[in-house]
mmCIF file of C-alpha atoms and ligand atoms in Angstrom:
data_model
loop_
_atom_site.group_PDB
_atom_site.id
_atom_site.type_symbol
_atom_site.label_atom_id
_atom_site.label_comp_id
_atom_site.label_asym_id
_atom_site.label_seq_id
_atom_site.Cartn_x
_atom_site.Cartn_y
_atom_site.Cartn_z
ATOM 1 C CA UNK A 1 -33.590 24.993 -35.466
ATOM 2 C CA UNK A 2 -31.017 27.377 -37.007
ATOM 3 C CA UNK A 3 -27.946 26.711 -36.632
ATOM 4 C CA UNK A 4 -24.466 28.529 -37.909
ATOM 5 C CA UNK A 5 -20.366 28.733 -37.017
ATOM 6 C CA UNK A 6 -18.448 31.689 -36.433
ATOM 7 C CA UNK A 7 -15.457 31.496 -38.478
ATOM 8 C CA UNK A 8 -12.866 34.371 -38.150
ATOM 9 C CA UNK A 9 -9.016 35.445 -37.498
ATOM 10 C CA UNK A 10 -8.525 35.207 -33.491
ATOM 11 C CA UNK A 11 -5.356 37.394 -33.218
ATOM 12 C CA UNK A 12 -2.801 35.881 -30.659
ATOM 13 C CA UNK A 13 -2.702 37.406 -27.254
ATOM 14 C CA UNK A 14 -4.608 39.857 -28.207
ATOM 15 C CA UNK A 15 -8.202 38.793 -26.132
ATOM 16 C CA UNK A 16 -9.895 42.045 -25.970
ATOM 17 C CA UNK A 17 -9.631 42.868 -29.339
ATOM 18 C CA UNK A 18 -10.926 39.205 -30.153
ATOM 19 C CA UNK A 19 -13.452 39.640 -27.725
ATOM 20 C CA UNK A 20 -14.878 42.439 -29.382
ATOM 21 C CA UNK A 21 -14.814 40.866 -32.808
ATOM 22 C CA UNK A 22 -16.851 37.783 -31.799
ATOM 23 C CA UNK A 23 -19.498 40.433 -30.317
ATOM 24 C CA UNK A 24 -19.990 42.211 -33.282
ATOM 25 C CA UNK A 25 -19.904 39.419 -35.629
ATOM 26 C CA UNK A 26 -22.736 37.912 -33.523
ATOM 27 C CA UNK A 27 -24.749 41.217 -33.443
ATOM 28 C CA UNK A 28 -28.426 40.189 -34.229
ATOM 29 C CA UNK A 29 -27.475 37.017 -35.267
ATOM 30 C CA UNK A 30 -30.642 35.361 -34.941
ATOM 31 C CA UNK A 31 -29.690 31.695 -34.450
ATOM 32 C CA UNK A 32 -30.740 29.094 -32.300
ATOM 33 C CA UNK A 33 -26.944 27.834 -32.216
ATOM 34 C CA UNK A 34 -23.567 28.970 -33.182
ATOM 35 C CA UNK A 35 -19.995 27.336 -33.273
ATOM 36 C CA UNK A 36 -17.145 29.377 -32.756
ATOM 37 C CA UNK A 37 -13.593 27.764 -32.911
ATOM 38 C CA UNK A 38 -10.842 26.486 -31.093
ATOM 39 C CA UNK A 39 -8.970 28.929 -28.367
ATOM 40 C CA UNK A 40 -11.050 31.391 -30.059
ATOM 41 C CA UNK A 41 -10.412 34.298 -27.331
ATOM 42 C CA UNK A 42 -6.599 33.545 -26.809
ATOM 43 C CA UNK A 43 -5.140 32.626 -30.166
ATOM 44 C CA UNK A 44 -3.576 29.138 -30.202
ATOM 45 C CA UNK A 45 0.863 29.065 -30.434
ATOM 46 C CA UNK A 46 1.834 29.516 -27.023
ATOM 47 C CA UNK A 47 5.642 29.094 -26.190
ATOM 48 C CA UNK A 48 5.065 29.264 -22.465
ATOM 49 C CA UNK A 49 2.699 28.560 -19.730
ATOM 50 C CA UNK A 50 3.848 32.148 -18.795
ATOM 51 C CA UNK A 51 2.181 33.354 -22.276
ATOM 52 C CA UNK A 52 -1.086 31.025 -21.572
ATOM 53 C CA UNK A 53 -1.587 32.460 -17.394
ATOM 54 C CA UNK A 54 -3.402 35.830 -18.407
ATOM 55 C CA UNK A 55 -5.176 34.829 -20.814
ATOM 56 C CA UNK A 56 -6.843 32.177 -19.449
ATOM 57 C CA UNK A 57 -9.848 31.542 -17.149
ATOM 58 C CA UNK A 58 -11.184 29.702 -14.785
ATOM 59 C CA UNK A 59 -14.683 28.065 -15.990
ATOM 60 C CA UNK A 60 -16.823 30.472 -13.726
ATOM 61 C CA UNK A 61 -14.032 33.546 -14.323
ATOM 62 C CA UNK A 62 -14.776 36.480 -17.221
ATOM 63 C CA UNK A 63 -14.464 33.977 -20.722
ATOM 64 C CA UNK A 64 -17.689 32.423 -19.488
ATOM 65 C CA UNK A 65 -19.762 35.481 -18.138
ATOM 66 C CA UNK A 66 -18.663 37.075 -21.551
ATOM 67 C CA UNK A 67 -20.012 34.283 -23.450
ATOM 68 C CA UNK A 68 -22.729 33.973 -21.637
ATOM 69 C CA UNK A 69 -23.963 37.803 -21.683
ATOM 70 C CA UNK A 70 -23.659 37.415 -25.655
ATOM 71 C CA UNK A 71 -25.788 34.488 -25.254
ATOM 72 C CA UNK A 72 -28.375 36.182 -23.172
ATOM 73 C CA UNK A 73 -27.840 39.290 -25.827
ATOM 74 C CA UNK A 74 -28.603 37.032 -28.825
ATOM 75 C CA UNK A 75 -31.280 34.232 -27.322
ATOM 76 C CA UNK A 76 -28.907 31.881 -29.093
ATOM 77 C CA UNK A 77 -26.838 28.955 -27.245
ATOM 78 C CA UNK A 78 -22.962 29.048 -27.928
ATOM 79 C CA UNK A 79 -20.054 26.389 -27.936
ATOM 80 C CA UNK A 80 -16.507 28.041 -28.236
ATOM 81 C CA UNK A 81 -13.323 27.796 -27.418
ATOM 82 C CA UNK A 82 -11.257 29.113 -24.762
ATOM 83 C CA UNK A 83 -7.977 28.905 -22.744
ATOM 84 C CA UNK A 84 -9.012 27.338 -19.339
ATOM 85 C CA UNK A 85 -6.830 27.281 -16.229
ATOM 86 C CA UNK A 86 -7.846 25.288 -13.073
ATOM 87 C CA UNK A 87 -5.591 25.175 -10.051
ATOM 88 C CA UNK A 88 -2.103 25.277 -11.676
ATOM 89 C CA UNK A 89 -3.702 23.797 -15.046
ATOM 90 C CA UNK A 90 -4.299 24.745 -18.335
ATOM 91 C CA UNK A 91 -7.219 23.146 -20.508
ATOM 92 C CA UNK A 92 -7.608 23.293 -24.286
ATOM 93 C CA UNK A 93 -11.353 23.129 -23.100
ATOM 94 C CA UNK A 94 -14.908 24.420 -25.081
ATOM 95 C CA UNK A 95 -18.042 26.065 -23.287
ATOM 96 C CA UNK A 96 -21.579 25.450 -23.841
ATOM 97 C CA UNK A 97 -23.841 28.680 -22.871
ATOM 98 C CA UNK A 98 -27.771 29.163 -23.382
ATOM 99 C CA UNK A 99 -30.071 31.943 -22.834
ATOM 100 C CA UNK A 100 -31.171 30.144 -19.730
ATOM 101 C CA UNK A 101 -28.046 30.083 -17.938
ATOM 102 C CA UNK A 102 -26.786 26.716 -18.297
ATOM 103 C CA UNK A 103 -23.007 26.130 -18.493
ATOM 104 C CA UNK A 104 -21.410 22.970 -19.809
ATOM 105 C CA UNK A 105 -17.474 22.774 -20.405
ATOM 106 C CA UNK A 106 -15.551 19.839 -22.142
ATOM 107 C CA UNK A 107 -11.957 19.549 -22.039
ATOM 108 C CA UNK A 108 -10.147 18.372 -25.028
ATOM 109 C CA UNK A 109 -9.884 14.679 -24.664
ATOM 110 C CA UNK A 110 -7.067 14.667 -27.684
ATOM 111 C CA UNK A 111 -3.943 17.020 -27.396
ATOM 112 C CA UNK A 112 -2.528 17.862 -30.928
ATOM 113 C CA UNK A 113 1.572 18.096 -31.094
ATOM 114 C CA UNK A 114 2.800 21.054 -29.226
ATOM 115 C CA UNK A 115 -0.394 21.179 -26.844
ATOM 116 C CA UNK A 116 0.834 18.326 -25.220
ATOM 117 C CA UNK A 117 4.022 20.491 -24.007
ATOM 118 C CA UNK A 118 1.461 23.201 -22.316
ATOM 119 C CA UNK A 119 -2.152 21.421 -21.851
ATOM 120 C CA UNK A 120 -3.447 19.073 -19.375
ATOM 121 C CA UNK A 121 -5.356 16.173 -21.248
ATOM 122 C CA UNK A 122 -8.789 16.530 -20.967
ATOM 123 C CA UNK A 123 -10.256 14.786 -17.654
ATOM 124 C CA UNK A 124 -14.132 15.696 -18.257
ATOM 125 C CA UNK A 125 -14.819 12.689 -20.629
ATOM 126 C CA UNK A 126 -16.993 13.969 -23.699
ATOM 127 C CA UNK A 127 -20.392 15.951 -22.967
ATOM 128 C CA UNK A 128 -23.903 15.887 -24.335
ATOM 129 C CA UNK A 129 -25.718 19.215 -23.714
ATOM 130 C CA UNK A 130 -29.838 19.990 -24.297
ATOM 131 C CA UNK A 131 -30.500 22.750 -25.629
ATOM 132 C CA UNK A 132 -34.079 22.901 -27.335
ATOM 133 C CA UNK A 133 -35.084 20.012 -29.246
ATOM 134 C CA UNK A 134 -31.447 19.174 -30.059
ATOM 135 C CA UNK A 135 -28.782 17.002 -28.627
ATOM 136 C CA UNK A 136 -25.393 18.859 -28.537
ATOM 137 C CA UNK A 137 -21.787 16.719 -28.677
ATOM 138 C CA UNK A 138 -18.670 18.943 -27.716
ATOM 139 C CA UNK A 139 -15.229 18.034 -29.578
ATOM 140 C CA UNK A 140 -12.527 20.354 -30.189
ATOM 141 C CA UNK A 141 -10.257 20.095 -32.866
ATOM 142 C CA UNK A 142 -8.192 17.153 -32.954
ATOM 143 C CA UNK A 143 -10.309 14.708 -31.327
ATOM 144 C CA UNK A 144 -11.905 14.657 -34.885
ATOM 145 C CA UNK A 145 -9.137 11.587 -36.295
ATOM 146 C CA UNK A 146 -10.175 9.518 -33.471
ATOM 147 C CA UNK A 147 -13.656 8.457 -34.564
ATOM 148 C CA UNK A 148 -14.208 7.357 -31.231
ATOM 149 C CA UNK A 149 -14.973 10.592 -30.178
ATOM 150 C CA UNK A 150 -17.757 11.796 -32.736
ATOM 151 C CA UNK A 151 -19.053 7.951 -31.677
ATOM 152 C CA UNK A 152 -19.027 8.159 -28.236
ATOM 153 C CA UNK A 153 -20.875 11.565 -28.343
ATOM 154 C CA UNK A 154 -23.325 9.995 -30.785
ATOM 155 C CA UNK A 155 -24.132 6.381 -28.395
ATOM 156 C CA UNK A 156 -24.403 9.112 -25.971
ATOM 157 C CA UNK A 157 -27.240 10.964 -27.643
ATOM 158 C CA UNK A 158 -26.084 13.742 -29.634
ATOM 159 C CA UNK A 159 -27.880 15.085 -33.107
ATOM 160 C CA UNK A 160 -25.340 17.729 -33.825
ATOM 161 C CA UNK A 161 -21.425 17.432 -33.436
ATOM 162 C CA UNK A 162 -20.203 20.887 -32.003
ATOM 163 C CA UNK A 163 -16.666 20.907 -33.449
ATOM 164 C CA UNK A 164 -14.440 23.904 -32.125
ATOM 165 C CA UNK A 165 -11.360 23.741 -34.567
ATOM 166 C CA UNK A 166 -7.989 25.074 -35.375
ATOM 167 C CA UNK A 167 -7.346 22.836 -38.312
ATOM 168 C CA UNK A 168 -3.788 23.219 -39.860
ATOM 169 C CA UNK A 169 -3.852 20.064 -41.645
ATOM 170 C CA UNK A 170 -6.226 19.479 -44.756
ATOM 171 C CA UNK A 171 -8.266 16.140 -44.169
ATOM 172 C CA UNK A 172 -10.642 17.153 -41.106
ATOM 173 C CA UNK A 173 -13.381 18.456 -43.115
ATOM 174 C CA UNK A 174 -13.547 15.613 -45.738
ATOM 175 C CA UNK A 175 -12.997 13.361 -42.300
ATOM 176 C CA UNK A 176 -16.431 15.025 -41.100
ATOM 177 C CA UNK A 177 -18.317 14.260 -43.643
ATOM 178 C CA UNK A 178 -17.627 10.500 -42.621
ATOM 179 C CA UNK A 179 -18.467 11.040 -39.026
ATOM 180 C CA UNK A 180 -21.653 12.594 -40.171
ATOM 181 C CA UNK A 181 -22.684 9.059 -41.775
ATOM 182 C CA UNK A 182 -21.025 6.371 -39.830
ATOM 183 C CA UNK A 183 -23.147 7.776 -36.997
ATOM 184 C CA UNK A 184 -25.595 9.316 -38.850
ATOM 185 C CA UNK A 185 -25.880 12.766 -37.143
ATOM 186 C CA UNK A 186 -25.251 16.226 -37.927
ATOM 187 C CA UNK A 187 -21.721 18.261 -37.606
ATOM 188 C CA UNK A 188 -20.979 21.752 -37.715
ATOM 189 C CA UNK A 189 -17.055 21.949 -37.981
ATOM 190 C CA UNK A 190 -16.230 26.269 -37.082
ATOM 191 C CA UNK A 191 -12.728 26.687 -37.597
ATOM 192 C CA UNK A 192 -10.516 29.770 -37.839
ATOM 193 C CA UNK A 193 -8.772 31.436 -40.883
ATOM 194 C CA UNK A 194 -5.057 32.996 -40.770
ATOM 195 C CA UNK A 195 -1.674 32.384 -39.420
ATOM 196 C CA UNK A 196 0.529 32.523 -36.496
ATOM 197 C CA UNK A 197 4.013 32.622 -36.022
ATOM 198 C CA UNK A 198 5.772 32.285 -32.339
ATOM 199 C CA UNK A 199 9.203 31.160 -31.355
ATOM 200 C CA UNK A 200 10.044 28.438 -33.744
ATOM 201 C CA UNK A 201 6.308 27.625 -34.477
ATOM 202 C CA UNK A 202 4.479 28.880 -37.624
ATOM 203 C CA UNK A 203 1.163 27.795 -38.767
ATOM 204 C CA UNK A 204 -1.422 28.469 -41.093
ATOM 205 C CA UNK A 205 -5.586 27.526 -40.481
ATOM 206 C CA UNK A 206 -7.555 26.220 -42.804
ATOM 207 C CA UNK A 207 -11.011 27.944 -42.498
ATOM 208 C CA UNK A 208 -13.448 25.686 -44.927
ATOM 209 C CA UNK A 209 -16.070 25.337 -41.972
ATOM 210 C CA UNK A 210 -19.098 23.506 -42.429
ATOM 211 C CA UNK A 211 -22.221 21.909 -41.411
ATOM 212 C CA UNK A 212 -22.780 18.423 -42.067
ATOM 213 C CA UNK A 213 -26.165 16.853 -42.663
ATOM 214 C CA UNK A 214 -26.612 12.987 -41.269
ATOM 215 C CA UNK A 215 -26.571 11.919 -44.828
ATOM 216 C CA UNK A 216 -23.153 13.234 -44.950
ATOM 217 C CA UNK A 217 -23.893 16.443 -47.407
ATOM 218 C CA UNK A 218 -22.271 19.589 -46.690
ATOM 219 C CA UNK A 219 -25.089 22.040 -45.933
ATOM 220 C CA UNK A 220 -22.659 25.198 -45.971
ATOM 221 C CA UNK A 221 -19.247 25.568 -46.205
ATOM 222 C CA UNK A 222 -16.995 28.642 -45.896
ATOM 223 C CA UNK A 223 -14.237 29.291 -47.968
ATOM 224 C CA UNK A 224 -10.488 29.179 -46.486
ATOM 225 C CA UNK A 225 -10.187 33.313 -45.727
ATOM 226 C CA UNK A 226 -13.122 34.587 -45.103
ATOM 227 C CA UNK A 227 -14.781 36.060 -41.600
ATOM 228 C CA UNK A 228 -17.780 35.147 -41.965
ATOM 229 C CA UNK A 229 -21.636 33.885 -40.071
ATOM 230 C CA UNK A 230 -22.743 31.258 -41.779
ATOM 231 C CA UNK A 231 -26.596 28.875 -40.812
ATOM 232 C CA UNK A 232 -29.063 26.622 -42.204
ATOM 233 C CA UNK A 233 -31.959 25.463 -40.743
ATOM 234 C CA UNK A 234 -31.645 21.971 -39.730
ATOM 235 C CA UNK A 235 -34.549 19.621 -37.926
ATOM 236 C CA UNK A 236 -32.299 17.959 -35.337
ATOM 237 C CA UNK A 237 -34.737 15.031 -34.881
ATOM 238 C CA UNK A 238 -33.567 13.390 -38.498
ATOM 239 C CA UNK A 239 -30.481 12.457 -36.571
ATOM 240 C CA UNK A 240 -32.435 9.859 -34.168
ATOM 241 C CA UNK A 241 -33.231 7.503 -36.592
ATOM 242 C CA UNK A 242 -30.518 5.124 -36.794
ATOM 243 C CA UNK A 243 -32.075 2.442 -39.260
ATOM 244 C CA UNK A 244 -29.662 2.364 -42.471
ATOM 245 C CA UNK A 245 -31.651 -0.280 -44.032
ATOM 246 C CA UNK A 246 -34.926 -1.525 -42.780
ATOM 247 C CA UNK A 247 -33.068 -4.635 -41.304
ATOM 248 C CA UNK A 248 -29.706 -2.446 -40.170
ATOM 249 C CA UNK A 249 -29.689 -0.033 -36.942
ATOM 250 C CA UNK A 250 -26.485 1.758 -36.550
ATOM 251 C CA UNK A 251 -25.649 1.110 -32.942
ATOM 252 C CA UNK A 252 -27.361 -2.213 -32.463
ATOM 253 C CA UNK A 253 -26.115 -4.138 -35.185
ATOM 254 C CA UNK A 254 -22.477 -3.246 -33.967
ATOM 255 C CA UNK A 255 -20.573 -6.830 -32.934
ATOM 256 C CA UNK A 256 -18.437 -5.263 -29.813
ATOM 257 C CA UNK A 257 -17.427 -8.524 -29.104
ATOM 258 C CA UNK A 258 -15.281 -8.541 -31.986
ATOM 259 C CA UNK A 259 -13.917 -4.991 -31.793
ATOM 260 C CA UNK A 260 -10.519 -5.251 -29.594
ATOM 261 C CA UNK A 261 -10.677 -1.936 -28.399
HETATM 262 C C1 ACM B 301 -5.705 20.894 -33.533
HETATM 263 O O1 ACM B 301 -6.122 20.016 -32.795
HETATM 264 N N1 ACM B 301 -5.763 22.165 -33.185
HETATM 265 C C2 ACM B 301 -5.148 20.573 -34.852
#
């Protein structure tokens, strides 16, 4: 299975233009699977849910039937990012699209500093989607420090990690690599590149995307400017095999009754 991330320079409120981008970057891609990041059609500093209302959409509305034309374009499945409003709410939430027509959407289950003024926490739980022979886990961004997340997605199933990002501070990738062993699965980490500056916010991403092998080696990495397509083909199976010694399974041998969670 080939897989890849997207990483590039979403400009803020500027969707058409980003829209565009992520079509031609994705031009004859020929992947099974590519990550794109975080809010990746929006841009991420808002200041106001009056900023956020046009350009968001609903999760049937014209962010998903543009992903999933590209999808159908490509024969590839994507996970992205994208501004999501339901009744009068806005979700920091990621889509799933294949060639087939199947739609999954995760909201972000961990809201990262001035999200929590303008999102809604996530209320979907986290989401395992097929796709092939693989096992997909959706996280987005900041869920990353909570290692309950990439475990939860893992008990649930998933071989590969699908980790939308807008990283701003500089320990999520090294973090990853940690997730890919403790649960022994693969990660692909597509974040975007540049800066933003709104109102009193200014921050700067810190590209460096990646793809994780189970073993915890970094199959590919970006550097921290570039747009770029990056994939590696990866056999998504590896990932079931949970025995870290011949006497040690990763999920059997946990003791729960001594974890006060
Ligand atoms: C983040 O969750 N966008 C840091």
């Amino acid at each position: 299975m080939r897989v890849g991330f997207l990483q590039f320079y979403p400009e803020l409120f500027h969707e058409k233009q980003n829209l565009d981008k992520i079509s031609l970057l994705l031009q004859n891609c020929n992947t099974d699977l590519v990550v794109l990041p975080e809010l990746c059609t929006s841009g991420y500093s808002f200041e106001s849910k009056e900023e956020m209302d046009q350009l968001s959409s609903t999760g049937n509305g014209r962010i998903p039937d543009f992903f999933n034309d590209i999808s159908v374009r490509e024969q590839t499945a994507l996970v992205a990012g994208f501004l999501e409003k339901d009744e009068e709410l806005f979700f920091n939430s990621q889509i799933f699209v294949d060639p087939f027509g199947n739609q999954t959407i995760y909201r972000k289950t961990h809201l990262f500093l001035n999200e929590k003024d303008f999102f809604a926490p996530g209320n979907t739980g986290f989401k395992v989607a097929k796709y092939k022979n693989a096992f997909l886990g959706l996280m987005v961004c900041f869920d990353w420090i909570f290692p309950e997340s990439a475990r939860t997605l893992s008990v649930m199933g998933a071989d590969i990690l699908c980790h939308s990002a807008n990283l701003v501070m500089p320990f999520c990738q090294k973090a990853m690599i940690t997730r890919s062993i403790e649960n022994h699965v693969y990660a692909i980490t597509s974040n975007r590149i540049g800066s933003e500056k709104n109102g009193d916010q200014a921050l700067t991403f810190t590209g460096m995307s990646q793809i994780t092998d189970p073993q915890g080696n970094i199959l590919i990495q970006a550097n921290g400017t570039e747009e770029v397509l990056m994939k590696v083909d990866i056999d998504p199976e590896i990932a079931r095999y949970k025995m870290i010694t011949e006497k040690n399974h990763l999920f059997n041998d946990r003791r729960k009754e001594f974890y006060d969670l």
